[in-house]
Short mmCIF file of C-alpha atoms and ligand atoms in Angstrom, two decimals:
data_model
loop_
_atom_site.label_atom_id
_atom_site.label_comp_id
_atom_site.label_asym_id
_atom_site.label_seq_id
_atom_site.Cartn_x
_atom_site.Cartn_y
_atom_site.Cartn_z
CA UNK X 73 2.07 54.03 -26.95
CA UNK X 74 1.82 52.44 -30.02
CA UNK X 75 5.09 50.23 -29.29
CA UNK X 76 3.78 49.56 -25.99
CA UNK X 77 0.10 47.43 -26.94
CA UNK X 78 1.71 44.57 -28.80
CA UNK X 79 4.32 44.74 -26.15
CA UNK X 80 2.18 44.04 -23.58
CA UNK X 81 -0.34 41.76 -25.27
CA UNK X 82 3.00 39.36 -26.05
CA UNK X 83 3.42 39.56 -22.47
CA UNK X 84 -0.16 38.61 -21.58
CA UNK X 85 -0.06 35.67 -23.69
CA UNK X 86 3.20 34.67 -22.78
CA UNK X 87 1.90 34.17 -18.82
CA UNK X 88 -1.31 32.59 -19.66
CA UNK X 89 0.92 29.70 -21.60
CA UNK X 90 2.84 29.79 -18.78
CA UNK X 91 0.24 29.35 -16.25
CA UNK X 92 -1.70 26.66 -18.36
CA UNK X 93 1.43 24.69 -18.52
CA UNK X 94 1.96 24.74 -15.01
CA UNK X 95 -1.74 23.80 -14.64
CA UNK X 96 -1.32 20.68 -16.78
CA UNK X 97 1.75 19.82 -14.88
CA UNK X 98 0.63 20.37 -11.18
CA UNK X 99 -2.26 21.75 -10.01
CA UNK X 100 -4.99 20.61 -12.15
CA UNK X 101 -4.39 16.76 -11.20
CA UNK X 102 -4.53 17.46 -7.27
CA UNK X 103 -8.11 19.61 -7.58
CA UNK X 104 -9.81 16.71 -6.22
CA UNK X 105 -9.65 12.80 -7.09
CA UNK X 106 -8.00 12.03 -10.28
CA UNK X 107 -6.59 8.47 -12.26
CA UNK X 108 -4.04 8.83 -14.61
CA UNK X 109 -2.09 5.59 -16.21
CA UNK X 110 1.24 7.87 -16.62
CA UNK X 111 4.10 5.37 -15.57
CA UNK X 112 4.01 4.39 -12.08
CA UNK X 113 7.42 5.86 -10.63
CA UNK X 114 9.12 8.97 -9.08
CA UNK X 115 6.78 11.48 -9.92
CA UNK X 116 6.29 14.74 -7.68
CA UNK X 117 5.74 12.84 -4.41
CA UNK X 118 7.30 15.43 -1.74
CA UNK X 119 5.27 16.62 0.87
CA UNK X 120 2.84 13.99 0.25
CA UNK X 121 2.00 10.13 1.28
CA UNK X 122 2.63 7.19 -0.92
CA UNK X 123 0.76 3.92 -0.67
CA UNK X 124 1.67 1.85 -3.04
CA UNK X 125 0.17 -1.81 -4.56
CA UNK X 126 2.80 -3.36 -5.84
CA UNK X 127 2.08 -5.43 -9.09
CA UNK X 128 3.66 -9.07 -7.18
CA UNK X 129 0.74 -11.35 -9.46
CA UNK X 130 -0.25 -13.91 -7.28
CA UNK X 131 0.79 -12.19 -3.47
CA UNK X 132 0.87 -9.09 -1.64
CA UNK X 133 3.31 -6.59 -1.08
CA UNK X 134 2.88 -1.99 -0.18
CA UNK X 135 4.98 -0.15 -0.30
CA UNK X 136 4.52 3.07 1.69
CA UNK X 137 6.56 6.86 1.54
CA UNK X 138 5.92 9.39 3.61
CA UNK X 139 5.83 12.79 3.13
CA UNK X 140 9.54 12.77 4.91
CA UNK X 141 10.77 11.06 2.90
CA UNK X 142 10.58 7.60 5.62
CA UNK X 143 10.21 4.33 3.61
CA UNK X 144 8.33 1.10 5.03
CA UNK X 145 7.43 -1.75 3.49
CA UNK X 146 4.86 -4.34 3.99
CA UNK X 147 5.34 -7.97 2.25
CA UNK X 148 7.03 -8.42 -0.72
CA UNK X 149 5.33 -10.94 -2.96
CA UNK X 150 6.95 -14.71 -3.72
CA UNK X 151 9.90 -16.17 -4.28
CA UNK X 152 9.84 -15.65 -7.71
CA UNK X 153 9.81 -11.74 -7.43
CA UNK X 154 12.59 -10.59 -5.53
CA UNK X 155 14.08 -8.71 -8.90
CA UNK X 156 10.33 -7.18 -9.63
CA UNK X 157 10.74 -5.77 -5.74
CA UNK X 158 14.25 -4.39 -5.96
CA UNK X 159 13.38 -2.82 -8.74
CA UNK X 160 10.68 -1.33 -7.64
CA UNK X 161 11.72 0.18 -4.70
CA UNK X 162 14.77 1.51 -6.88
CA UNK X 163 12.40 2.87 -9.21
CA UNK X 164 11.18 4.68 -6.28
CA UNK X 165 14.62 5.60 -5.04
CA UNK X 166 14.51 3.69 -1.88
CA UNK X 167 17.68 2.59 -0.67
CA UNK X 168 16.90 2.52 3.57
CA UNK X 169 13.60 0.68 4.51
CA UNK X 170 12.41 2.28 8.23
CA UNK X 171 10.11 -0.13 8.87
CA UNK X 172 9.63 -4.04 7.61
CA UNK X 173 6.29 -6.10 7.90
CA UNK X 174 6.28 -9.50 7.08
CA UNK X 175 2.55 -10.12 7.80
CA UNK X 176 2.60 -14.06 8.10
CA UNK X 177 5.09 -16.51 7.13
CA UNK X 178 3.11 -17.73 3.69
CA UNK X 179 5.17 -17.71 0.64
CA UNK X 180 3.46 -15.24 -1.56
CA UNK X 181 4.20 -12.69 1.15
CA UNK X 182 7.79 -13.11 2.62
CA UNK X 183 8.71 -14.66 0.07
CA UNK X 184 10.61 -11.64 -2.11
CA UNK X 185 11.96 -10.39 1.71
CA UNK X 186 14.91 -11.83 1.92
CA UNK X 187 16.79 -10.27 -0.87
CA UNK X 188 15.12 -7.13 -0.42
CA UNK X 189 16.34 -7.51 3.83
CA UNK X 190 19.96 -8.87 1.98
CA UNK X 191 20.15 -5.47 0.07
CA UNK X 192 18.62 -2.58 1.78
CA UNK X 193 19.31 -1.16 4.94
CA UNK X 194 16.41 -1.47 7.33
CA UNK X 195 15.09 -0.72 10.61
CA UNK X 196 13.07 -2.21 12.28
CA UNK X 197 11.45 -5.39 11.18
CA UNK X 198 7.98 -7.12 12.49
CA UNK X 199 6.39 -10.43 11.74
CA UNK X 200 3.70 -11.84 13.87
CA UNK X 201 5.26 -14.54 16.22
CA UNK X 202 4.58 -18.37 14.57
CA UNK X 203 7.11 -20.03 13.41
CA UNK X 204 7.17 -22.15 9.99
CA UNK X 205 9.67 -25.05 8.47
CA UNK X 206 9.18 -23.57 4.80
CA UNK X 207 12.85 -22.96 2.61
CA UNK X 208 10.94 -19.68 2.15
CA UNK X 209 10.83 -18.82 5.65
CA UNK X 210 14.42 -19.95 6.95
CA UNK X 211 15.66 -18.17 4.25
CA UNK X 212 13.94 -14.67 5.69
CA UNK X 213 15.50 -15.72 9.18
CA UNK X 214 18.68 -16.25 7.91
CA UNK X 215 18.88 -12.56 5.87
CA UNK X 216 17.55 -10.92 8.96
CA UNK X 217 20.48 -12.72 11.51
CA UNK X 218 23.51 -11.72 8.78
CA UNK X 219 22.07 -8.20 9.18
CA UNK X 220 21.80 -8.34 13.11
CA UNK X 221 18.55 -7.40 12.42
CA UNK X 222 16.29 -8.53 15.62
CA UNK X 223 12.54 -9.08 14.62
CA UNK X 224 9.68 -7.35 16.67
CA UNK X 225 6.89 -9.14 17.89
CA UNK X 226 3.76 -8.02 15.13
CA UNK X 227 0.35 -7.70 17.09
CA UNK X 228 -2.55 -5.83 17.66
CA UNK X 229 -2.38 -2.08 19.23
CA UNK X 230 0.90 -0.96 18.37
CA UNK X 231 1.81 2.19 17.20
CA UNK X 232 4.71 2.41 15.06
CA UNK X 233 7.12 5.54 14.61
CA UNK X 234 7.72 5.75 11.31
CA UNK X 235 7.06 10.00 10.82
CA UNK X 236 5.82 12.48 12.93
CA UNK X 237 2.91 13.51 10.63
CA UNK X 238 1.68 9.87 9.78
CA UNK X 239 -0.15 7.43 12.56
CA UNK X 240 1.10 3.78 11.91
CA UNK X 241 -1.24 1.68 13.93
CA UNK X 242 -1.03 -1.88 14.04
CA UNK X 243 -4.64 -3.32 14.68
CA UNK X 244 -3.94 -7.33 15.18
CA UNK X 245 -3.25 -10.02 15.41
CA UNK X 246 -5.41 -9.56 18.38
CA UNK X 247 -4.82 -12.94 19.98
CA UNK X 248 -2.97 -16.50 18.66
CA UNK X 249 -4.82 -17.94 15.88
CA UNK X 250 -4.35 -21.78 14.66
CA UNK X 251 -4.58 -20.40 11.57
CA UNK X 252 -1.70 -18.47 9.40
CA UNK X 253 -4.07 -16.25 8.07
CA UNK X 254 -5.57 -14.96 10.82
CA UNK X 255 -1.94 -14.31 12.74
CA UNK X 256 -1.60 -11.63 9.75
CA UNK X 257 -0.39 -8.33 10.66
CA UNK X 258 -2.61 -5.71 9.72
CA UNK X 259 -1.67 -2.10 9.75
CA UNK X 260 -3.64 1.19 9.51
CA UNK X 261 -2.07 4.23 7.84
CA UNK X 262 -3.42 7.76 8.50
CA UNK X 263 -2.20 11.14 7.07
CA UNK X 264 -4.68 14.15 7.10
CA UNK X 265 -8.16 13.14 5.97
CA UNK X 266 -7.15 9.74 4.73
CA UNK X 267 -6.33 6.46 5.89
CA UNK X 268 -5.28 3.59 4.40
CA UNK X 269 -6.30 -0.21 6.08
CA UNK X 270 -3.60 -3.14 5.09
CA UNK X 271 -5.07 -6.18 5.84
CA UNK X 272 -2.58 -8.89 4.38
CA UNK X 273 -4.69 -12.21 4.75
CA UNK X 274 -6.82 -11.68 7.45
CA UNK X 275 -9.80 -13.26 7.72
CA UNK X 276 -13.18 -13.26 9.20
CA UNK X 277 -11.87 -14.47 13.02
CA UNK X 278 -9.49 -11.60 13.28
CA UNK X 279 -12.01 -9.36 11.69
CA UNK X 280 -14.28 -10.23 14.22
CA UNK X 281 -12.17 -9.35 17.17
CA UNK X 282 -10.62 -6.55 15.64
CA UNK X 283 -14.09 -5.05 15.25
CA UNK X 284 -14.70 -6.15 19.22
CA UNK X 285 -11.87 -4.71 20.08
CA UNK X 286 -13.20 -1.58 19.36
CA UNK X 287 -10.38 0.09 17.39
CA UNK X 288 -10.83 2.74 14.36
CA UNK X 289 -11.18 0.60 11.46
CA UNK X 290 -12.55 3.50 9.33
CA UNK X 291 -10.48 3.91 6.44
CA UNK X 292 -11.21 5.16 2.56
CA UNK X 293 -8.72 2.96 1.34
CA UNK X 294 -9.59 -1.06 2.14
CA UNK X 295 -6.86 -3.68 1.11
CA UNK X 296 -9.07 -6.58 0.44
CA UNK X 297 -7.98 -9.05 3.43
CA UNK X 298 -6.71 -12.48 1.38
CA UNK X 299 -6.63 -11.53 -2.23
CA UNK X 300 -10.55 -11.03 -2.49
CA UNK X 301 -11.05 -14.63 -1.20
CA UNK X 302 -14.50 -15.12 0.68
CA UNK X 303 -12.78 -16.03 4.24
CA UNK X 304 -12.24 -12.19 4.24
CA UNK X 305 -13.91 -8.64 3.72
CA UNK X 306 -17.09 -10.32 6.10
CA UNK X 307 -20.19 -7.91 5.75
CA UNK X 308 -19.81 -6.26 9.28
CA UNK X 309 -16.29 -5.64 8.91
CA UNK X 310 -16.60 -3.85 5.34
CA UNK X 311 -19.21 -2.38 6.87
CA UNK X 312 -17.29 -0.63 9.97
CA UNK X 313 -14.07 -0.06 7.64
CA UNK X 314 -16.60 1.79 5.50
CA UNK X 315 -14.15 2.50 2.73
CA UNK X 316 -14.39 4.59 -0.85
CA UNK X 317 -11.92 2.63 -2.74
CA UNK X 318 -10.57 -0.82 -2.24
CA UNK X 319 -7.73 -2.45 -3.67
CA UNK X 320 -7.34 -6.30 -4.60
CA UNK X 321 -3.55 -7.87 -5.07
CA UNK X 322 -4.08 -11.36 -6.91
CA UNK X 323 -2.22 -12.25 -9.95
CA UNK X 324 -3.67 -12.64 -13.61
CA UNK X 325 -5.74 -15.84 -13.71
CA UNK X 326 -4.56 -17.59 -10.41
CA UNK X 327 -5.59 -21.02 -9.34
CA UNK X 328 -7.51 -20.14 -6.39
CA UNK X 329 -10.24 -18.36 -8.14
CA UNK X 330 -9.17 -14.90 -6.30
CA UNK X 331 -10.76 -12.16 -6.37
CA UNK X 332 -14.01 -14.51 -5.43
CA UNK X 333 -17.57 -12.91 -7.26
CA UNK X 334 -18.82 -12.70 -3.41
CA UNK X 335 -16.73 -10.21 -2.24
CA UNK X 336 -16.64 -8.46 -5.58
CA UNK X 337 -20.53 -7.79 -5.40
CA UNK X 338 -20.32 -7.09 -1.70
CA UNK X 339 -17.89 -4.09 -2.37
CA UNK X 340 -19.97 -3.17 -5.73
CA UNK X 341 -23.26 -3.03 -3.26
CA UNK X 342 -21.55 -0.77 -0.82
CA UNK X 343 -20.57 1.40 -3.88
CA UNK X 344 -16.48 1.06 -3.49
CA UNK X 345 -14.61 1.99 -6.13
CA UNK X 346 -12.71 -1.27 -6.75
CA UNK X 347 -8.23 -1.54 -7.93
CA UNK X 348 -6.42 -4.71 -9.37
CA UNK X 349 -3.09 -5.55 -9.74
CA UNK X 350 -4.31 -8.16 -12.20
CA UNK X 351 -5.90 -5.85 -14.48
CA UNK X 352 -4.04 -2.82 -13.57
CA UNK X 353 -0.91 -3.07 -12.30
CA UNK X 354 0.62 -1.38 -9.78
CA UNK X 355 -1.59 1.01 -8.16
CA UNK X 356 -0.23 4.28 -5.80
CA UNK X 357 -2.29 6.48 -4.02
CA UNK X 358 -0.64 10.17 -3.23
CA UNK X 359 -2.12 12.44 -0.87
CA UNK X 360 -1.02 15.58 0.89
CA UNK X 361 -3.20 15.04 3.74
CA UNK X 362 -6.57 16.62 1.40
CA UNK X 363 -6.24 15.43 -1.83
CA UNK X 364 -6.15 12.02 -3.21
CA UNK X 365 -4.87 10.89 -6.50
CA UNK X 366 -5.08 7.53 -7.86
CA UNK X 367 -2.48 6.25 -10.42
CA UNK X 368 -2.62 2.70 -12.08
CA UNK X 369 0.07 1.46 -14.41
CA UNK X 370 -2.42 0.09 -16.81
ZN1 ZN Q 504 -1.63 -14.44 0.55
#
């Protein structure tokens, strides 16, 4: 008996290391929402959905994982940061894209496509049909025709397969705008409780006939429609997406003034929790359908 207490207490102690160790490493940062700045990257994603802001500066570009494992990627930043994107989505161990959105022709959106279309596999791709004479854009045309890739028409009601236990809805374009912007591709993302609403650079007309169309904008994850710019985000539409966080992709002191102080104060008024790429990086969401946790790089 005497042998047997310190025997046991060794044992007692050794389990309650063990079980705040595996506390620290899982459990604790899933109890409800959490930030952490560890590196953005691999990290215990199985089982669980990715959305992910990639740090492009000045452009736009997700990245989203399902919890299968299903890759699809929307935009991919400018010219300039084709290496930034396929590293990134090695980082992430992506090799096969399911699904490609280009969500209008501009530069600081298809721009970093063509390399990553040159070097992945991929699926399916969509873009929104306009055409455009830009290098930037022939050059996206050309990667998609060596891979005898055909692209699908991007526009409003659409639902896309990507998995079985996430709803990819494609909300507009709606009808043919004159304007670029507006022909932007915008694509809800629902798993479990949460849904994610990727706006690339919408603006007010499509926001207005998305919102008369009648569909389920609701979503606790807004991506600011054009970089924070005040064409976008109008007060019904923030309204009706009614989201908790919000997430703005503009690079580090750009020339067009983006995020704009209007549509930062009309997100601070509705109480949204507000994400940069220009002060913070990359920034992922993970959920498993419940919980959501927030990473930023910085
Ligand atoms: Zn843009």
């Amino acid at each position: 008996m005497t042998r047997l207490i310190p025997f046991v207490q060794q044992h007692i102690l050794r389990y309650a290391a063990l079980i705040l160790c595996l506390c620290l490493l899982a459990g604790c940062s899933f109890s409800g929402i959490t930030k952490d700045s560890s590196t953005i990257g691999p990290v215990d994603g199985n089982g669980k959905l990715r959305v992910i802001f990639i740090d492009v500066g000045q452009g736009g570009s997700q990245l989203i994982i399902t919890p299968s494992g299903k890759a699809m990627l929307i935009d991919a930043g400018n010219n300039d940061k084709e290496q930034v994107m396929l590293d990134t989505l090695k980082e992430y161990g992506i090799s096969r894209l399911d699904i490609v959105i280009g969500t209008h022709p501009d530069a600081d959106h298809i721009g970093g496509l063509d390399k990553v279309i040159d070097q992945l596999s991929i699926g399916r791709i969509y873009m929104p049909k306009i055409s455009s004479n830009t290098k930037t854009f022939e050059s996206v045309l050309r990667s998609i025709k060596r891979k005898g890739l055909k692209v699908s028409s991007a526009k409003g009601d659409l639902t896309l397969n990507l998995d079985s236990g996430v709803k990819v809805h494609m909300l507009a374009p709606l009808t043919k705008y004159e304007d670029n912007n507006n022909m932007s591709a915008v694509v809800k993302v629902s798993y479990g409780e949460h849904s994610f609403l990727l706006t690339g650079d919408s603006e007010a007309d499509s926001e207005q006939d998305m919102l008369a169309s009648g569909a389920d904008l609701r979503s606790n994850v807004l991506l600011v429609g054009h970089h924070g710019s005040k064409s976008s985000t109008s007060v019904a539409f923030l309204k009706k997406v009614n989201p908790q966080y919000a997430v703005i992709q503009s690079g580090r002191g750009n020339k067009y003034g983006h995020p704009t102080q209007t549509i930062l104060e009309r997100l601070q008024k509705k109480g949204v929790k507000v994400y940069r790429n220009d002060t913070q990086g990359t920034v992922e969401f993970l959920t498993d359908g419940h919980h959501l946790q927030i990473r930023a790089e910085r």
